[in-house]
């Protein structure tokens, strides 16, 4: 049955399940890593594939770090977890990157025996009806909204119920204890000369320092 699931239990899973962790990752932080690991365990996924976004149509008003920096920081951050992988499928794509194209490409690559779940932040998911060909997208894969501590879930739950009935889609909400970290806050700290130690993996911190990222 498709629908909203408030996940609490680990259930044995027969089909292979891969989670796709889509995001800007500018920069990636421990909140993203904790979210990916929580979803992997809770929903019995065999692996999580991190996909830093390439040239997104919805980010026209903000200058992002170069894709190569966001991709490399994601590789450095996930390196120690054997269940995490990073894909350059979006950063290598010319033109705008849409999640639908990414999912179609992954489905072709992995075949029908693998179920795909797309993980993203609750705020990003609230906007999903503005995404490219949302109806097609929601038919192809399930979605997982991860929430920060203290997040007011009422609106999110209502939105997911509405999406479920409108598109007959499968949607999950998962609370992540360590997600009270944000890329925006990290960028602000760097601009203000404050420490980001223990908010991002050490290798990511070193990379940011070496390449002087987020100084302006
Ligand atoms: P965003 O607007 O930058 O982020 C919204 C919120 O969600 C932020 O608080 C962000 O926290 C959090 N967030 C984003 N990705 C997350 C993740 N994987 N796990 C946990 N929290 C996350 O969202 P975005 O990064 O641009 O987009 C998220 C994904 O949706 C991307 O893969 C993007 O390609 C996809 N998307 C697709 C379309 C389309 O196909 N038309 C349109 C919009 C988004 P942080 O700032 O701390 O990360």
PDB file of C-alpha atoms and ligand atoms in Angstrom:
ATOM      1  CA  UNK A   1       0.000   0.000   0.000  1.00  0.00           C
ATOM      2  CA  UNK A   2       1.230   3.485  -0.829  1.00  0.00           C
ATOM      3  CA  UNK A   3       0.894   6.351   1.577  1.00  0.00           C
ATOM      4  CA  UNK A   4       2.562   8.378   4.320  1.00  0.00           C
ATOM      5  CA  UNK A   5       4.628   6.328   6.736  1.00  0.00           C
ATOM      6  CA  UNK A   6       5.806   7.574  10.111  1.00  0.00           C
ATOM      7  CA  UNK A   7       8.731   5.187  10.366  1.00  0.00           C
ATOM      8  CA  UNK A   8       9.708   3.751  13.719  1.00  0.00           C
ATOM      9  CA  UNK A   9      10.573   0.105  13.103  1.00  0.00           C
ATOM     10  CA  UNK A  10      13.112  -1.781  11.020  1.00  0.00           C
ATOM     11  CA  UNK A  11      11.318  -4.307   8.852  1.00  0.00           C
ATOM     12  CA  UNK A  12      13.003  -6.977   6.746  1.00  0.00           C
ATOM     13  CA  UNK A  13      12.985  -5.903   3.139  1.00  0.00           C
ATOM     14  CA  UNK A  14      13.040  -8.248   0.135  1.00  0.00           C
ATOM     15  CA  UNK A  15      13.623  -5.860  -2.773  1.00  0.00           C
ATOM     16  CA  UNK A  16      16.890  -3.916  -3.060  1.00  0.00           C
ATOM     17  CA  UNK A  17      16.359  -0.366  -1.895  1.00  0.00           C
ATOM     18  CA  UNK A  18      18.729   2.488  -2.606  1.00  0.00           C
ATOM     19  CA  UNK A  19      18.274   5.921  -1.073  1.00  0.00           C
ATOM     20  CA  UNK A  20      19.187   8.971  -3.126  1.00  0.00           C
ATOM     21  CA  UNK A  21      20.351  11.933  -1.060  1.00  0.00           C
ATOM     22  CA  UNK A  22      19.844  14.976  -3.258  1.00  0.00           C
ATOM     23  CA  UNK A  23      21.022  18.399  -2.162  1.00  0.00           C
ATOM     24  CA  UNK A  24      23.095  21.484  -2.819  1.00  0.00           C
ATOM     25  CA  UNK A  25      25.657  20.425  -0.166  1.00  0.00           C
ATOM     26  CA  UNK A  26      27.189  23.889  -0.003  1.00  0.00           C
ATOM     27  CA  UNK A  27      28.733  22.677   2.237  1.00  0.00           C
ATOM     28  CA  UNK A  28      27.775  19.141   3.288  1.00  0.00           C
ATOM     29  CA  UNK A  29      27.578  18.834   7.109  1.00  0.00           C
ATOM     30  CA  UNK A  30      27.020  16.293   9.874  1.00  0.00           C
ATOM     31  CA  UNK A  31      23.252  16.904   9.724  1.00  0.00           C
ATOM     32  CA  UNK A  32      23.149  15.573   6.147  1.00  0.00           C
ATOM     33  CA  UNK A  33      25.270  12.562   7.121  1.00  0.00           C
ATOM     34  CA  UNK A  34      23.123  11.769  10.171  1.00  0.00           C
ATOM     35  CA  UNK A  35      19.973  12.084   8.059  1.00  0.00           C
ATOM     36  CA  UNK A  36      21.308   9.718   5.392  1.00  0.00           C
ATOM     37  CA  UNK A  37      22.373   7.125   7.951  1.00  0.00           C
ATOM     38  CA  UNK A  38      19.063   7.362   9.853  1.00  0.00           C
ATOM     39  CA  UNK A  39      17.043   6.870   6.667  1.00  0.00           C
ATOM     40  CA  UNK A  40      19.291   4.024   5.489  1.00  0.00           C
ATOM     41  CA  UNK A  41      18.758   2.147   8.740  1.00  0.00           C
ATOM     42  CA  UNK A  42      15.091   2.976   9.288  1.00  0.00           C
ATOM     43  CA  UNK A  43      13.989   2.097   5.762  1.00  0.00           C
ATOM     44  CA  UNK A  44      16.400  -0.821   5.270  1.00  0.00           C
ATOM     45  CA  UNK A  45      18.295   0.648   2.345  1.00  0.00           C
ATOM     46  CA  UNK A  46      21.407  -1.163   1.137  1.00  0.00           C
ATOM     47  CA  UNK A  47      23.138   2.100   0.302  1.00  0.00           C
ATOM     48  CA  UNK A  48      22.766   5.858   0.084  1.00  0.00           C
ATOM     49  CA  UNK A  49      23.869   7.632  -3.078  1.00  0.00           C
ATOM     50  CA  UNK A  50      24.644  11.309  -2.500  1.00  0.00           C
ATOM     51  CA  UNK A  51      23.944  13.457  -5.541  1.00  0.00           C
ATOM     52  CA  UNK A  52      25.178  17.059  -5.310  1.00  0.00           C
ATOM     53  CA  UNK A  53      23.039  19.147  -7.632  1.00  0.00           C
ATOM     54  CA  UNK A  54      24.489  20.649 -10.783  1.00  0.00           C
ATOM     55  CA  UNK A  55      22.858  23.680 -12.338  1.00  0.00           C
ATOM     56  CA  UNK A  56      19.478  23.945 -10.655  1.00  0.00           C
ATOM     57  CA  UNK A  57      16.794  26.213 -12.128  1.00  0.00           C
ATOM     58  CA  UNK A  58      15.531  27.041  -8.606  1.00  0.00           C
ATOM     59  CA  UNK A  59      18.856  28.587  -7.429  1.00  0.00           C
ATOM     60  CA  UNK A  60      19.057  31.487  -9.885  1.00  0.00           C
ATOM     61  CA  UNK A  61      19.186  34.054  -7.067  1.00  0.00           C
ATOM     62  CA  UNK A  62      22.065  32.573  -5.087  1.00  0.00           C
ATOM     63  CA  UNK A  63      25.649  32.096  -6.152  1.00  0.00           C
ATOM     64  CA  UNK A  64      26.676  28.541  -5.340  1.00  0.00           C
ATOM     65  CA  UNK A  65      30.193  27.253  -4.868  1.00  0.00           C
ATOM     66  CA  UNK A  66      31.524  25.538  -7.988  1.00  0.00           C
ATOM     67  CA  UNK A  67      30.075  22.082  -8.528  1.00  0.00           C
ATOM     68  CA  UNK A  68      33.569  20.561  -8.311  1.00  0.00           C
ATOM     69  CA  UNK A  69      33.977  21.945  -4.749  1.00  0.00           C
ATOM     70  CA  UNK A  70      30.536  20.732  -3.621  1.00  0.00           C
ATOM     71  CA  UNK A  71      31.167  17.328  -5.194  1.00  0.00           C
ATOM     72  CA  UNK A  72      34.651  16.962  -3.663  1.00  0.00           C
ATOM     73  CA  UNK A  73      33.435  17.974  -0.180  1.00  0.00           C
ATOM     74  CA  UNK A  74      30.686  15.340  -0.489  1.00  0.00           C
ATOM     75  CA  UNK A  75      33.240  12.662  -1.412  1.00  0.00           C
ATOM     76  CA  UNK A  76      35.474  13.650   1.524  1.00  0.00           C
ATOM     77  CA  UNK A  77      32.549  13.638   3.970  1.00  0.00           C
ATOM     78  CA  UNK A  78      31.203  10.222   2.959  1.00  0.00           C
ATOM     79  CA  UNK A  79      34.492   8.406   2.385  1.00  0.00           C
ATOM     80  CA  UNK A  80      34.556   6.535   5.704  1.00  0.00           C
ATOM     81  CA  UNK A  81      31.079   4.985   5.355  1.00  0.00           C
ATOM     82  CA  UNK A  82      31.048   1.844   3.138  1.00  0.00           C
ATOM     83  CA  UNK A  83      27.275   2.226   2.622  1.00  0.00           C
ATOM     84  CA  UNK A  84      27.609   5.733   1.197  1.00  0.00           C
ATOM     85  CA  UNK A  85      28.425   6.566  -2.433  1.00  0.00           C
ATOM     86  CA  UNK A  86      28.614   9.844  -4.333  1.00  0.00           C
ATOM     87  CA  UNK A  87      27.433  10.312  -7.898  1.00  0.00           C
ATOM     88  CA  UNK A  88      28.541  13.040 -10.300  1.00  0.00           C
ATOM     89  CA  UNK A  89      25.501  12.435 -12.512  1.00  0.00           C
ATOM     90  CA  UNK A  90      24.126  15.954 -11.903  1.00  0.00           C
ATOM     91  CA  UNK A  91      27.325  17.986 -11.634  1.00  0.00           C
ATOM     92  CA  UNK A  92      28.420  16.602 -15.022  1.00  0.00           C
ATOM     93  CA  UNK A  93      25.139  17.351 -16.781  1.00  0.00           C
ATOM     94  CA  UNK A  94      24.989  20.297 -19.169  1.00  0.00           C
ATOM     95  CA  UNK A  95      22.068  22.684 -18.778  1.00  0.00           C
ATOM     96  CA  UNK A  96      19.579  22.696 -15.929  1.00  0.00           C
ATOM     97  CA  UNK A  97      19.392  19.620 -13.719  1.00  0.00           C
ATOM     98  CA  UNK A  98      15.998  18.212 -12.869  1.00  0.00           C
ATOM     99  CA  UNK A  99      15.447  15.408 -10.360  1.00  0.00           C
ATOM    100  CA  UNK A 100      13.175  13.609 -12.838  1.00  0.00           C
ATOM    101  CA  UNK A 101      16.024  13.189 -15.358  1.00  0.00           C
ATOM    102  CA  UNK A 102      18.309  11.913 -12.606  1.00  0.00           C
ATOM    103  CA  UNK A 103      15.784   9.318 -11.439  1.00  0.00           C
ATOM    104  CA  UNK A 104      15.116   8.149 -15.012  1.00  0.00           C
ATOM    105  CA  UNK A 105      18.856   7.724 -15.582  1.00  0.00           C
ATOM    106  CA  UNK A 106      19.325   5.815 -12.299  1.00  0.00           C
ATOM    107  CA  UNK A 107      16.330   3.563 -13.024  1.00  0.00           C
ATOM    108  CA  UNK A 108      17.825   2.672 -16.408  1.00  0.00           C
ATOM    109  CA  UNK A 109      21.169   1.912 -14.767  1.00  0.00           C
ATOM    110  CA  UNK A 110      19.905  -0.180 -11.828  1.00  0.00           C
ATOM    111  CA  UNK A 111      16.878  -1.810 -13.483  1.00  0.00           C
ATOM    112  CA  UNK A 112      13.492  -2.640 -12.045  1.00  0.00           C
ATOM    113  CA  UNK A 113      14.755  -4.786  -9.166  1.00  0.00           C
ATOM    114  CA  UNK A 114      15.944  -1.742  -7.276  1.00  0.00           C
ATOM    115  CA  UNK A 115      13.502   0.570  -5.548  1.00  0.00           C
ATOM    116  CA  UNK A 116      14.648   4.187  -5.296  1.00  0.00           C
ATOM    117  CA  UNK A 117      13.822   6.556  -2.442  1.00  0.00           C
ATOM    118  CA  UNK A 118      14.668  10.229  -2.711  1.00  0.00           C
ATOM    119  CA  UNK A 119      15.676  11.917   0.562  1.00  0.00           C
ATOM    120  CA  UNK A 120      15.493  15.638   0.955  1.00  0.00           C
ATOM    121  CA  UNK A 121      14.834  18.343   3.551  1.00  0.00           C
ATOM    122  CA  UNK A 122      11.226  18.880   4.629  1.00  0.00           C
ATOM    123  CA  UNK A 123      11.261  22.477   3.332  1.00  0.00           C
ATOM    124  CA  UNK A 124      12.415  21.362  -0.105  1.00  0.00           C
ATOM    125  CA  UNK A 125       9.669  18.722  -0.185  1.00  0.00           C
ATOM    126  CA  UNK A 126       6.959  21.264   0.691  1.00  0.00           C
ATOM    127  CA  UNK A 127       7.749  22.919  -2.655  1.00  0.00           C
ATOM    128  CA  UNK A 128       7.676  19.704  -4.678  1.00  0.00           C
ATOM    129  CA  UNK A 129       4.704  20.722  -6.796  1.00  0.00           C
ATOM    130  CA  UNK A 130       6.900  23.396  -8.371  1.00  0.00           C
ATOM    131  CA  UNK A 131       9.408  20.727  -9.490  1.00  0.00           C
ATOM    132  CA  UNK A 132       9.737  19.650 -13.112  1.00  0.00           C
ATOM    133  CA  UNK A 133       7.017  17.128 -14.134  1.00  0.00           C
ATOM    134  CA  UNK A 134       6.158  16.298 -10.548  1.00  0.00           C
ATOM    135  CA  UNK A 135       3.430  13.817 -11.468  1.00  0.00           C
ATOM    136  CA  UNK A 136       5.834  11.644 -13.427  1.00  0.00           C
ATOM    137  CA  UNK A 137       8.495  11.996 -10.742  1.00  0.00           C
ATOM    138  CA  UNK A 138       6.208  10.866  -7.902  1.00  0.00           C
ATOM    139  CA  UNK A 139       5.260   7.765  -9.890  1.00  0.00           C
ATOM    140  CA  UNK A 140       8.899   6.751 -10.356  1.00  0.00           C
ATOM    141  CA  UNK A 141      10.186   6.927  -6.798  1.00  0.00           C
ATOM    142  CA  UNK A 142       9.201   7.331  -3.164  1.00  0.00           C
ATOM    143  CA  UNK A 143      10.144  10.448  -1.222  1.00  0.00           C
ATOM    144  CA  UNK A 144      11.496  10.897   2.291  1.00  0.00           C
ATOM    145  CA  UNK A 145      11.246  14.262   4.051  1.00  0.00           C
ATOM    146  CA  UNK A 146      13.771  14.626   6.865  1.00  0.00           C
ATOM    147  CA  UNK A 147      12.967  17.112   9.610  1.00  0.00           C
ATOM    148  CA  UNK A 148      15.077  19.067  12.047  1.00  0.00           C
ATOM    149  CA  UNK A 149      14.392  18.904  15.828  1.00  0.00           C
ATOM    150  CA  UNK A 150      11.491  21.192  16.755  1.00  0.00           C
ATOM    151  CA  UNK A 151      10.168  21.246  13.180  1.00  0.00           C
ATOM    152  CA  UNK A 152       6.413  21.953  13.093  1.00  0.00           C
ATOM    153  CA  UNK A 153       5.267  18.840  11.284  1.00  0.00           C
ATOM    154  CA  UNK A 154       1.549  19.674  10.974  1.00  0.00           C
ATOM    155  CA  UNK A 155       1.867  21.509   7.657  1.00  0.00           C
ATOM    156  CA  UNK A 156       4.236  18.868   6.308  1.00  0.00           C
ATOM    157  CA  UNK A 157       1.906  16.020   7.244  1.00  0.00           C
ATOM    158  CA  UNK A 158      -1.035  17.786   5.608  1.00  0.00           C
ATOM    159  CA  UNK A 159       0.999  18.414   2.475  1.00  0.00           C
ATOM    160  CA  UNK A 160       2.123  14.795   2.259  1.00  0.00           C
ATOM    161  CA  UNK A 161      -1.457  13.552   2.728  1.00  0.00           C
ATOM    162  CA  UNK A 162      -2.564  15.833  -0.084  1.00  0.00           C
ATOM    163  CA  UNK A 163       0.279  14.644  -2.359  1.00  0.00           C
ATOM    164  CA  UNK A 164      -0.470  11.039  -1.525  1.00  0.00           C
ATOM    165  CA  UNK A 165      -4.125  11.332  -2.498  1.00  0.00           C
ATOM    166  CA  UNK A 166      -3.487  13.496  -5.563  1.00  0.00           C
ATOM    167  CA  UNK A 167      -0.612  11.469  -7.053  1.00  0.00           C
ATOM    168  CA  UNK A 168      -0.997   8.089  -5.314  1.00  0.00           C
ATOM    169  CA  UNK A 169       2.621   8.446  -4.206  1.00  0.00           C
ATOM    170  CA  UNK A 170       4.610   6.922  -1.350  1.00  0.00           C
ATOM    171  CA  UNK A 171       5.992   9.472   1.107  1.00  0.00           C
ATOM    172  CA  UNK A 172       7.783   9.172   4.421  1.00  0.00           C
ATOM    173  CA  UNK A 173       8.630  11.612   7.217  1.00  0.00           C
ATOM    174  CA  UNK A 174      11.684  10.855   9.332  1.00  0.00           C
ATOM    175  CA  UNK A 175      12.892  12.889  12.310  1.00  0.00           C
ATOM    176  CA  UNK A 176      16.635  13.217  12.461  1.00  0.00           C
ATOM    177  CA  UNK A 177      18.069  14.064  15.881  1.00  0.00           C
ATOM    178  CA  UNK A 178      21.327  15.549  14.586  1.00  0.00           C
ATOM    179  CA  UNK A 179      19.887  17.687  11.830  1.00  0.00           C
ATOM    180  CA  UNK A 180      19.937  20.984  13.713  1.00  0.00           C
ATOM    181  CA  UNK A 181      22.823  22.169  11.555  1.00  0.00           C
ATOM    182  CA  UNK A 182      22.361  24.125   8.339  1.00  0.00           C
ATOM    183  CA  UNK A 183      24.597  24.986   5.392  1.00  0.00           C
ATOM    184  CA  UNK A 184      23.383  28.601   5.611  1.00  0.00           C
ATOM    185  CA  UNK A 185      24.529  28.864   9.231  1.00  0.00           C
ATOM    186  CA  UNK A 186      27.910  27.320   8.360  1.00  0.00           C
ATOM    187  CA  UNK A 187      28.448  29.830   5.534  1.00  0.00           C
ATOM    188  CA  UNK A 188      27.533  32.696   7.898  1.00  0.00           C
ATOM    189  CA  UNK A 189      29.961  31.437  10.531  1.00  0.00           C
ATOM    190  CA  UNK A 190      32.785  31.350   8.009  1.00  0.00           C
ATOM    191  CA  UNK A 191      31.997  34.880   6.825  1.00  0.00           C
ATOM    192  CA  UNK A 192      32.096  36.048  10.459  1.00  0.00           C
ATOM    193  CA  UNK A 193      35.317  34.196  11.227  1.00  0.00           C
ATOM    194  CA  UNK A 194      33.573  31.787  13.637  1.00  0.00           C
ATOM    195  CA  UNK A 195      34.520  28.141  14.056  1.00  0.00           C
ATOM    196  CA  UNK A 196      32.773  25.371  12.105  1.00  0.00           C
ATOM    197  CA  UNK A 197      34.603  22.602  13.936  1.00  0.00           C
ATOM    198  CA  UNK A 198      32.304  19.655  14.835  1.00  0.00           C
ATOM    199  CA  UNK A 199      29.656  20.878  12.380  1.00  0.00           C
ATOM    200  CA  UNK A 200      31.363  19.366   9.327  1.00  0.00           C
ATOM    201  CA  UNK A 201      33.827  16.456   9.024  1.00  0.00           C
ATOM    202  CA  UNK A 202      37.429  17.547   9.568  1.00  0.00           C
ATOM    203  CA  UNK A 203      38.395  16.813   5.951  1.00  0.00           C
ATOM    204  CA  UNK A 204      35.614  19.144   4.769  1.00  0.00           C
ATOM    205  CA  UNK A 205      36.741  21.873   7.166  1.00  0.00           C
ATOM    206  CA  UNK A 206      40.314  21.574   5.831  1.00  0.00           C
ATOM    207  CA  UNK A 207      39.062  21.673   2.242  1.00  0.00           C
ATOM    208  CA  UNK A 208      37.032  24.840   2.929  1.00  0.00           C
ATOM    209  CA  UNK A 209      40.068  26.512   4.510  1.00  0.00           C
ATOM    210  CA  UNK A 210      42.426  25.439   1.717  1.00  0.00           C
ATOM    211  CA  UNK A 211      40.133  26.747  -1.039  1.00  0.00           C
ATOM    212  CA  UNK A 212      38.997  29.823   0.915  1.00  0.00           C
ATOM    213  CA  UNK A 213      35.335  28.950   0.347  1.00  0.00           C
ATOM    214  CA  UNK A 214      32.451  31.092   1.675  1.00  0.00           C
ATOM    215  CA  UNK A 215      34.679  34.041   2.579  1.00  0.00           C
ATOM    216  CA  UNK A 216      32.551  36.483   0.577  1.00  0.00           C
TER     217      UNK A 216
HETATM  218  P1  LIG B   1      17.262  23.780  -0.490  1.00  0.00           P
HETATM  219  O1  LIG B   1      16.147  24.678  -0.937  1.00  0.00           O
HETATM  220  O2  LIG B   1      18.659  24.307  -0.614  1.00  0.00           O
HETATM  221  O3  LIG B   1      17.070  23.271   0.955  1.00  0.00           O
HETATM  222  C1  LIG B   1      15.858  23.409   1.643  1.00  0.00           C
HETATM  223  C2  LIG B   1      16.069  22.903   3.049  1.00  0.00           C
HETATM  224  O4  LIG B   1      16.235  21.489   3.038  1.00  0.00           O
HETATM  225  C3  LIG B   1      17.294  23.487   3.706  1.00  0.00           C
HETATM  226  O5  LIG B   1      16.991  23.674   5.064  1.00  0.00           O
HETATM  227  C4  LIG B   1      18.339  22.408   3.502  1.00  0.00           C
HETATM  228  O6  LIG B   1      19.315  22.396   4.552  1.00  0.00           O
HETATM  229  C5  LIG B   1      17.522  21.149   3.579  1.00  0.00           C
HETATM  230  N1  LIG B   1      18.042  20.076   2.735  1.00  0.00           N
HETATM  231  C6  LIG B   1      18.274  20.090   1.409  1.00  0.00           C
HETATM  232  N2  LIG B   1      18.663  18.888   0.973  1.00  0.00           N
HETATM  233  C7  LIG B   1      18.703  18.096   2.073  1.00  0.00           C
HETATM  234  C8  LIG B   1      19.013  16.742   2.296  1.00  0.00           C
HETATM  235  N3  LIG B   1      19.326  15.926   1.284  1.00  0.00           N
HETATM  236  N4  LIG B   1      18.951  16.271   3.561  1.00  0.00           N
HETATM  237  C9  LIG B   1      18.611  17.063   4.571  1.00  0.00           C
HETATM  238  N5  LIG B   1      18.284  18.369   4.436  1.00  0.00           N
HETATM  239  C10 LIG B   1      18.327  18.862   3.201  1.00  0.00           C
HETATM  240  O7  LIG B   1      17.127  22.427  -1.306  1.00  0.00           O
HETATM  241  P2  LIG B   1      18.034  22.000  -2.456  1.00  0.00           P
HETATM  242  O8  LIG B   1      19.315  21.518  -1.838  1.00  0.00           O
HETATM  243  O9  LIG B   1      18.105  23.098  -3.465  1.00  0.00           O
HETATM  244  O10 LIG B   1      17.249  20.815  -3.137  1.00  0.00           O
HETATM  245  C11 LIG B   1      17.138  19.568  -2.521  1.00  0.00           C
HETATM  246  C12 LIG B   1      16.971  18.516  -3.624  1.00  0.00           C
HETATM  247  O11 LIG B   1      15.739  18.730  -4.314  1.00  0.00           O
HETATM  248  C13 LIG B   1      18.067  18.574  -4.698  1.00  0.00           C
HETATM  249  O12 LIG B   1      18.444  17.289  -5.064  1.00  0.00           O
HETATM  250  C14 LIG B   1      17.409  19.273  -5.868  1.00  0.00           C
HETATM  251  O13 LIG B   1      17.922  18.892  -7.134  1.00  0.00           O
HETATM  252  C15 LIG B   1      15.977  18.801  -5.715  1.00  0.00           C
HETATM  253  N6  LIG B   1      15.076  19.768  -6.372  1.00  0.00           N
HETATM  254  C16 LIG B   1      14.667  19.473  -7.640  1.00  0.00           C
HETATM  255  C17 LIG B   1      13.864  20.374  -8.335  1.00  0.00           C
HETATM  256  C18 LIG B   1      13.416  20.020  -9.735  1.00  0.00           C
HETATM  257  O14 LIG B   1      13.656  18.912 -10.173  1.00  0.00           O
HETATM  258  N7  LIG B   1      12.782  20.913 -10.419  1.00  0.00           N
HETATM  259  C19 LIG B   1      13.494  21.585  -7.711  1.00  0.00           C
HETATM  260  C20 LIG B   1      13.933  21.841  -6.419  1.00  0.00           C
HETATM  261  C21 LIG B   1      14.737  20.927  -5.749  1.00  0.00           C
HETATM  262  P3  LIG B   1      20.847  22.676   4.210  1.00  0.00           P
HETATM  263  O15 LIG B   1      20.876  24.047   3.597  1.00  0.00           O
HETATM  264  O16 LIG B   1      21.532  22.563   5.503  1.00  0.00           O
HETATM  265  O17 LIG B   1      21.208  21.623   3.196  1.00  0.00           O
END
